[in-house]
mmCIF file of C-alpha atoms in Angstrom:
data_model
loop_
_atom_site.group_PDB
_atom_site.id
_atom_site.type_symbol
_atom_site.label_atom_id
_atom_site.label_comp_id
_atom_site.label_asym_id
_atom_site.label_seq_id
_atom_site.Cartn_x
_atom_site.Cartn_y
_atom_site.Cartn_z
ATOM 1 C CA UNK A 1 84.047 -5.997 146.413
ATOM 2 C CA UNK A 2 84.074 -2.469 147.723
ATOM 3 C CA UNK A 3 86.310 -4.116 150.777
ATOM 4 C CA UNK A 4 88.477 -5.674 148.553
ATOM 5 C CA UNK A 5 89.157 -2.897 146.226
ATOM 6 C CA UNK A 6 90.374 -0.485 149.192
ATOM 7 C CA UNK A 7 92.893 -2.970 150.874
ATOM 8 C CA UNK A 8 95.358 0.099 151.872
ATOM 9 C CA UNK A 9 94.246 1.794 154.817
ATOM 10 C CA UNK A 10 92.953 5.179 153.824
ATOM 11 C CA UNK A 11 89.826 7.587 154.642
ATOM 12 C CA UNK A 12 87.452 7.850 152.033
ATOM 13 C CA UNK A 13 86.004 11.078 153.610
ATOM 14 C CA UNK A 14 84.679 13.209 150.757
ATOM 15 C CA UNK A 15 86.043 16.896 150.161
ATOM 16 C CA UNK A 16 86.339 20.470 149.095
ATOM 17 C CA UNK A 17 89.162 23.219 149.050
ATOM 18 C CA UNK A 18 88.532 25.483 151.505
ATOM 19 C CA UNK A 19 91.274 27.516 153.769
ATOM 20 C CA UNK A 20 94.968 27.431 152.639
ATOM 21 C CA UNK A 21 96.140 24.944 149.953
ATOM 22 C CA UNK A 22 99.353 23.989 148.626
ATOM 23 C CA UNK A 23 100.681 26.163 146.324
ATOM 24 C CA UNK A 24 99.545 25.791 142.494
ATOM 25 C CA UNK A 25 102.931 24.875 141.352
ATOM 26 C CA UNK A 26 103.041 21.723 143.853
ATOM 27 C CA UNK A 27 99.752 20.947 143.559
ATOM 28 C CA UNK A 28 100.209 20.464 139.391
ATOM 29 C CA UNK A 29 103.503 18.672 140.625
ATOM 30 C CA UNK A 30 102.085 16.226 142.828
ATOM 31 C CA UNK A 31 99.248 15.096 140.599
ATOM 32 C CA UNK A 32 101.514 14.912 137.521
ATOM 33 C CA UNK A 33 103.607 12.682 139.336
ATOM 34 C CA UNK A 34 100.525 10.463 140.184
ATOM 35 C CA UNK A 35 99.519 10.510 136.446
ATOM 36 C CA UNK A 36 103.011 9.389 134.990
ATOM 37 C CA UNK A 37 103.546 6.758 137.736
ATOM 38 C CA UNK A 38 99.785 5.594 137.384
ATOM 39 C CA UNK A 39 97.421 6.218 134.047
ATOM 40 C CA UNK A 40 99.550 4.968 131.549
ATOM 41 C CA UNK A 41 99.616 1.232 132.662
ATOM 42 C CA UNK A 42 96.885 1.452 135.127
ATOM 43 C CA UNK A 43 95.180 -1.781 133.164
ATOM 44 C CA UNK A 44 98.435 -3.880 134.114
ATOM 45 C CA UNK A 45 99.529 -5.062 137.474
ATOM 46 C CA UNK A 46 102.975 -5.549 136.268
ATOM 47 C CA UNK A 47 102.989 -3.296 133.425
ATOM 48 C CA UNK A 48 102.353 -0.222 136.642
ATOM 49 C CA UNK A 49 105.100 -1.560 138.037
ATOM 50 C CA UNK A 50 107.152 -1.179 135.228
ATOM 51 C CA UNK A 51 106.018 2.466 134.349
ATOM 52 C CA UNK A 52 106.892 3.533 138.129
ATOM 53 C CA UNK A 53 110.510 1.865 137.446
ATOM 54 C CA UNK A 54 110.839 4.009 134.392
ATOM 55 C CA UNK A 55 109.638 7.045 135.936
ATOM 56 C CA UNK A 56 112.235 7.023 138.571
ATOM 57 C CA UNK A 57 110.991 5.308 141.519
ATOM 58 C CA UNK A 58 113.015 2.700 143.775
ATOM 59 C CA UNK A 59 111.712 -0.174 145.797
ATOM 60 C CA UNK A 60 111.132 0.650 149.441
ATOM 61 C CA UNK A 61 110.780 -1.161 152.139
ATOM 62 C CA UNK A 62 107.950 0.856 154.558
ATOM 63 C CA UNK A 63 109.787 -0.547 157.467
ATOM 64 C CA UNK A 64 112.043 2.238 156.748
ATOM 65 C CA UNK A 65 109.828 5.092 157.570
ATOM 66 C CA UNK A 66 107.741 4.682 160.395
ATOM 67 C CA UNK A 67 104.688 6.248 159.366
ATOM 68 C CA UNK A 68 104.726 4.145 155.545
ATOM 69 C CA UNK A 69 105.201 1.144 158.547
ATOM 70 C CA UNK A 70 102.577 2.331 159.993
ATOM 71 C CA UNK A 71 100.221 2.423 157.087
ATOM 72 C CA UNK A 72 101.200 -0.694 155.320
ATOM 73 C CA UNK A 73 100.896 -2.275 158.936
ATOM 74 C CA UNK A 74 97.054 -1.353 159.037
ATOM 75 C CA UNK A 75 96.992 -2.616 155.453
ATOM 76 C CA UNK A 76 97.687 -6.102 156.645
ATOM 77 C CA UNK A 77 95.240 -6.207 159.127
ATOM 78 C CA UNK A 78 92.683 -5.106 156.958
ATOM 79 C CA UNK A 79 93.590 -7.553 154.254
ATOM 80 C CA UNK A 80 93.217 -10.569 156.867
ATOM 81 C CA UNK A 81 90.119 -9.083 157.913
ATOM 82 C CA UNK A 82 88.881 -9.052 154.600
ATOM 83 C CA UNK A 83 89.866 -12.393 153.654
ATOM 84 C CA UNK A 84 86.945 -14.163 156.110
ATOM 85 C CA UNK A 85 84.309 -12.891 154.337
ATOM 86 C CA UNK A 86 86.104 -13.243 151.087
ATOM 87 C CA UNK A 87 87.613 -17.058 150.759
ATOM 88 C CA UNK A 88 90.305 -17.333 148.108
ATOM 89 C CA UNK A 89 91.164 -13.449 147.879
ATOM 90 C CA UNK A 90 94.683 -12.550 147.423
ATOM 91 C CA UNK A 91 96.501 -9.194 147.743
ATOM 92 C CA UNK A 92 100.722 -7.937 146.531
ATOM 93 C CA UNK A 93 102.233 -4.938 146.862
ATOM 94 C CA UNK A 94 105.092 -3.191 146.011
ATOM 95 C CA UNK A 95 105.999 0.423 147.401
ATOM 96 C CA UNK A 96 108.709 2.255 146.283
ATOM 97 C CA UNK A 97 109.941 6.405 147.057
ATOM 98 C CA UNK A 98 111.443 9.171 144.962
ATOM 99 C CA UNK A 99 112.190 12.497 145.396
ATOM 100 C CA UNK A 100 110.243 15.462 143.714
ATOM 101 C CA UNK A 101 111.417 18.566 144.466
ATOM 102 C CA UNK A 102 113.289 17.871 147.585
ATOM 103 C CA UNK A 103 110.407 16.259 149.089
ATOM 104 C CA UNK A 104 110.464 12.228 149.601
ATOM 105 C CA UNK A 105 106.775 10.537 147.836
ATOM 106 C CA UNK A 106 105.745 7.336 148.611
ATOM 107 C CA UNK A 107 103.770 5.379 145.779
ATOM 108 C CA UNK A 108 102.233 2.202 146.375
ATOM 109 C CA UNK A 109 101.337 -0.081 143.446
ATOM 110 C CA UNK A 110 98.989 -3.341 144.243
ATOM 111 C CA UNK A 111 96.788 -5.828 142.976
ATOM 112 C CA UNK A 112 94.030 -7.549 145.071
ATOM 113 C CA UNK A 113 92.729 -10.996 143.377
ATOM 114 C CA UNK A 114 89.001 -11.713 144.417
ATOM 115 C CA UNK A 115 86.168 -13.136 142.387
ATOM 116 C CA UNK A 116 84.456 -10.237 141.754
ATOM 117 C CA UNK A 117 87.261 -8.158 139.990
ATOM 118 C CA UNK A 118 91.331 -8.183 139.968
ATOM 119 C CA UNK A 119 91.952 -4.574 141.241
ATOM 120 C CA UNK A 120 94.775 -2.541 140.412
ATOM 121 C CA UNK A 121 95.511 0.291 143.112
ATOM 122 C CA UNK A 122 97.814 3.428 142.659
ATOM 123 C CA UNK A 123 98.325 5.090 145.975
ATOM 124 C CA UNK A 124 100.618 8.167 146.029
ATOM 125 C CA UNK A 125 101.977 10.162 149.864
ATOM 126 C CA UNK A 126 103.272 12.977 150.591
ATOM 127 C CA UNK A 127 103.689 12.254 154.354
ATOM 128 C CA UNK A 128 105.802 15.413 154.506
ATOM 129 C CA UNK A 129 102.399 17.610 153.542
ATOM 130 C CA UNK A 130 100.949 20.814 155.778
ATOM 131 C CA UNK A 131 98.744 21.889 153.207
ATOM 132 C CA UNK A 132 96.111 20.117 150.698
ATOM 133 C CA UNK A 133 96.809 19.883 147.311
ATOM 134 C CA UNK A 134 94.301 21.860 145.030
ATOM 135 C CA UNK A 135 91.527 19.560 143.869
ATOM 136 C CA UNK A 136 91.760 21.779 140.425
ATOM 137 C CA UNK A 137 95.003 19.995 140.007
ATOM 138 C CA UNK A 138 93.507 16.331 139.744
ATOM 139 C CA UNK A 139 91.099 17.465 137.735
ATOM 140 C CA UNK A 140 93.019 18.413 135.103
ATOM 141 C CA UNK A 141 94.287 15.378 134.822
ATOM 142 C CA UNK A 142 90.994 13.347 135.004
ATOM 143 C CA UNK A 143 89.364 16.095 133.137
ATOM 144 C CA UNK A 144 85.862 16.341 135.510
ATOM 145 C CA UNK A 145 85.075 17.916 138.666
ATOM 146 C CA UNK A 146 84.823 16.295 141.750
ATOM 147 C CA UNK A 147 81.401 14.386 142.415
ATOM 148 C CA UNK A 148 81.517 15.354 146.105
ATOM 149 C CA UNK A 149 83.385 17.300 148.762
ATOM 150 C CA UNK A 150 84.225 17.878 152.188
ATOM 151 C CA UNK A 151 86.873 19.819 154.156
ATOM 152 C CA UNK A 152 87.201 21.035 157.789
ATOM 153 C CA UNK A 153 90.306 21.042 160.533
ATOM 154 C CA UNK A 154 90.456 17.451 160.389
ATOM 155 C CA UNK A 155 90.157 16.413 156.719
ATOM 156 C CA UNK A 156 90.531 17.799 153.270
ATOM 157 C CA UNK A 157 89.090 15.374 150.876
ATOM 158 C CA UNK A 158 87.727 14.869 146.919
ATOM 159 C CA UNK A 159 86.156 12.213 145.069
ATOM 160 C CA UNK A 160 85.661 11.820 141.876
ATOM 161 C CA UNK A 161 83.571 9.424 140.006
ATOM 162 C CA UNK A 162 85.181 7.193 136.951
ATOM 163 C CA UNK A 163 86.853 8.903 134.491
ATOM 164 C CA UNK A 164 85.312 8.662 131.064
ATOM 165 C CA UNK A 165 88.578 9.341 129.427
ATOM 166 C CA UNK A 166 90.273 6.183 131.278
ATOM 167 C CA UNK A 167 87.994 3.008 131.010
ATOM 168 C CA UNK A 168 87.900 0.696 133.921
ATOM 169 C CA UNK A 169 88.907 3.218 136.538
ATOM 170 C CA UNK A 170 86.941 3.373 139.252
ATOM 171 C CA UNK A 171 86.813 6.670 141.937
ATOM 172 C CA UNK A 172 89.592 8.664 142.434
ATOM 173 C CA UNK A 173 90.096 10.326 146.038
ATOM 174 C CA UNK A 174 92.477 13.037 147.143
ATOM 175 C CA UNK A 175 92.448 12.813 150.896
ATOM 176 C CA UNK A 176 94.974 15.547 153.346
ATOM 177 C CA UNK A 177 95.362 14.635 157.179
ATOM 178 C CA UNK A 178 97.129 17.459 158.867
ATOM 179 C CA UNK A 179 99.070 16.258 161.848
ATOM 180 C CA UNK A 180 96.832 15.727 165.015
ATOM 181 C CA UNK A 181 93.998 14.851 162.994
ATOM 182 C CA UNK A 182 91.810 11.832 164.875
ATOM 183 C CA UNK A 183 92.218 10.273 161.689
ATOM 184 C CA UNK A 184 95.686 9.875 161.668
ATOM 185 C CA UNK A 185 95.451 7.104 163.638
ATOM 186 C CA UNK A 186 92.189 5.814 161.929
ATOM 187 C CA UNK A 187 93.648 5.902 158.489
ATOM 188 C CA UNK A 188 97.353 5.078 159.503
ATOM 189 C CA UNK A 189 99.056 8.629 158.312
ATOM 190 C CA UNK A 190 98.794 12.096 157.790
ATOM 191 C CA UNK A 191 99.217 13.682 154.959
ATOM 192 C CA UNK A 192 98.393 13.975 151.286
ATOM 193 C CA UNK A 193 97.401 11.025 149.127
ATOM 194 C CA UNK A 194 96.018 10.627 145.849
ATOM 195 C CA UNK A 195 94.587 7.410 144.684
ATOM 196 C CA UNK A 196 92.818 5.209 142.286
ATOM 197 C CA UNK A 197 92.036 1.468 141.153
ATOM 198 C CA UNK A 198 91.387 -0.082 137.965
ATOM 199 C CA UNK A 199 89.206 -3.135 136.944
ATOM 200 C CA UNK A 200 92.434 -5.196 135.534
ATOM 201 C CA UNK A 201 91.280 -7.020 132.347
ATOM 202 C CA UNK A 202 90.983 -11.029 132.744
ATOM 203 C CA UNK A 203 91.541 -13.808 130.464
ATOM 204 C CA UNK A 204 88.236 -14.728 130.108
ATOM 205 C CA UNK A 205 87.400 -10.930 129.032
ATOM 206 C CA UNK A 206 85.862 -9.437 132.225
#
């Protein structure tokens, strides 16, 4: 399950603001942006989709920027890795970019089928990012701390545990890779990203 649930390529390192952030305004910025692309239809594959439409983002295809290529690239391979010890899983995606303040965000919207649960991920980049965004930002929107933390040269990371104010949500990590970072290569980027999934409700009530 935990497999499935984290098809996109990212680290899952664990983190802690130390050294220089991103400024407070950006930080709020960037996690805002994740909150009105993500929460309010986070229970709905398609209904996500919708609510990124609406809140200005355009399909895009990662082919056009080589790093998003990159990522989505490692995504695949994961997802076919995934699917031998998993028979009968199934995985979509759309990704789609939008400018915020001059700077070009990547969002990611998918749903991976398995029989365990039908998981709902919301993946926001920043692969333009020098600086980590201020855990106090996501925070405020998940309204709790983070559960556990790590930072040093090569990674600036948070976790938090499921929201109580958003049922069905599972942990939400904020993960920066500066440039030159071993992980880069590991995870696929560098960068900021923000991201969560969601236990999508099924027919049968689960």
């Amino acid at each position: 399950m935990r497999r499935a649930a984290s098809i996109v390529v990212l680290v899952a390192a664990l983190s802690a603001p130390s050294g220089v952030q991103a400024g407070e305004d950006w930080s709020t910025r960037f996690a805002t942006t994740f909150q009105e692309s993500c929460v309010p239809q986070r229970l709905s594959y398609e209904g996500t989709l919708a609510q990124a439409r609406e809140a200005g983002w355009e399909v895009f295809t990662p082919a056009g920027q080589s790093e998003f290529g990159a990522l989505m690239a490692k995504s695949a391979a994961a997802l076919e890795e995934a699917k031998t010890d998993m028979p009968g899983m199934s995985f979509r995606a759309q990704t789609f970019a939008r400018d915020v303040e001059e700077r070009v965000l990547h969002l990611v919207v998918s749903l991976t089928v398995s029989e365990p649960l039908d998981a709902i991920g919301c993946y926001l980049y920043d692969f333009e990012a020098t600086e980590p965004v201020a855990a106090a930002a996501v925070s405020d929107i998940l309204g709790s701390k983070p559960a556990q933390s790590h930072s040093d040269e090569t990674v600036v990371s948070h976790l938090w545990g499921p929201p109580p104010s958003m049922p069905r949500t599972l942990d939400t990590y904020l993960t920066f890779i500066p440039p030159g970072s071993p992980y880069a290569e590991q995870a696929g980027f560098d960068g900021q990203m923000l991201k969560f999934s969601t236990s999508q409700p099924r027919e049968d009530g689960k």
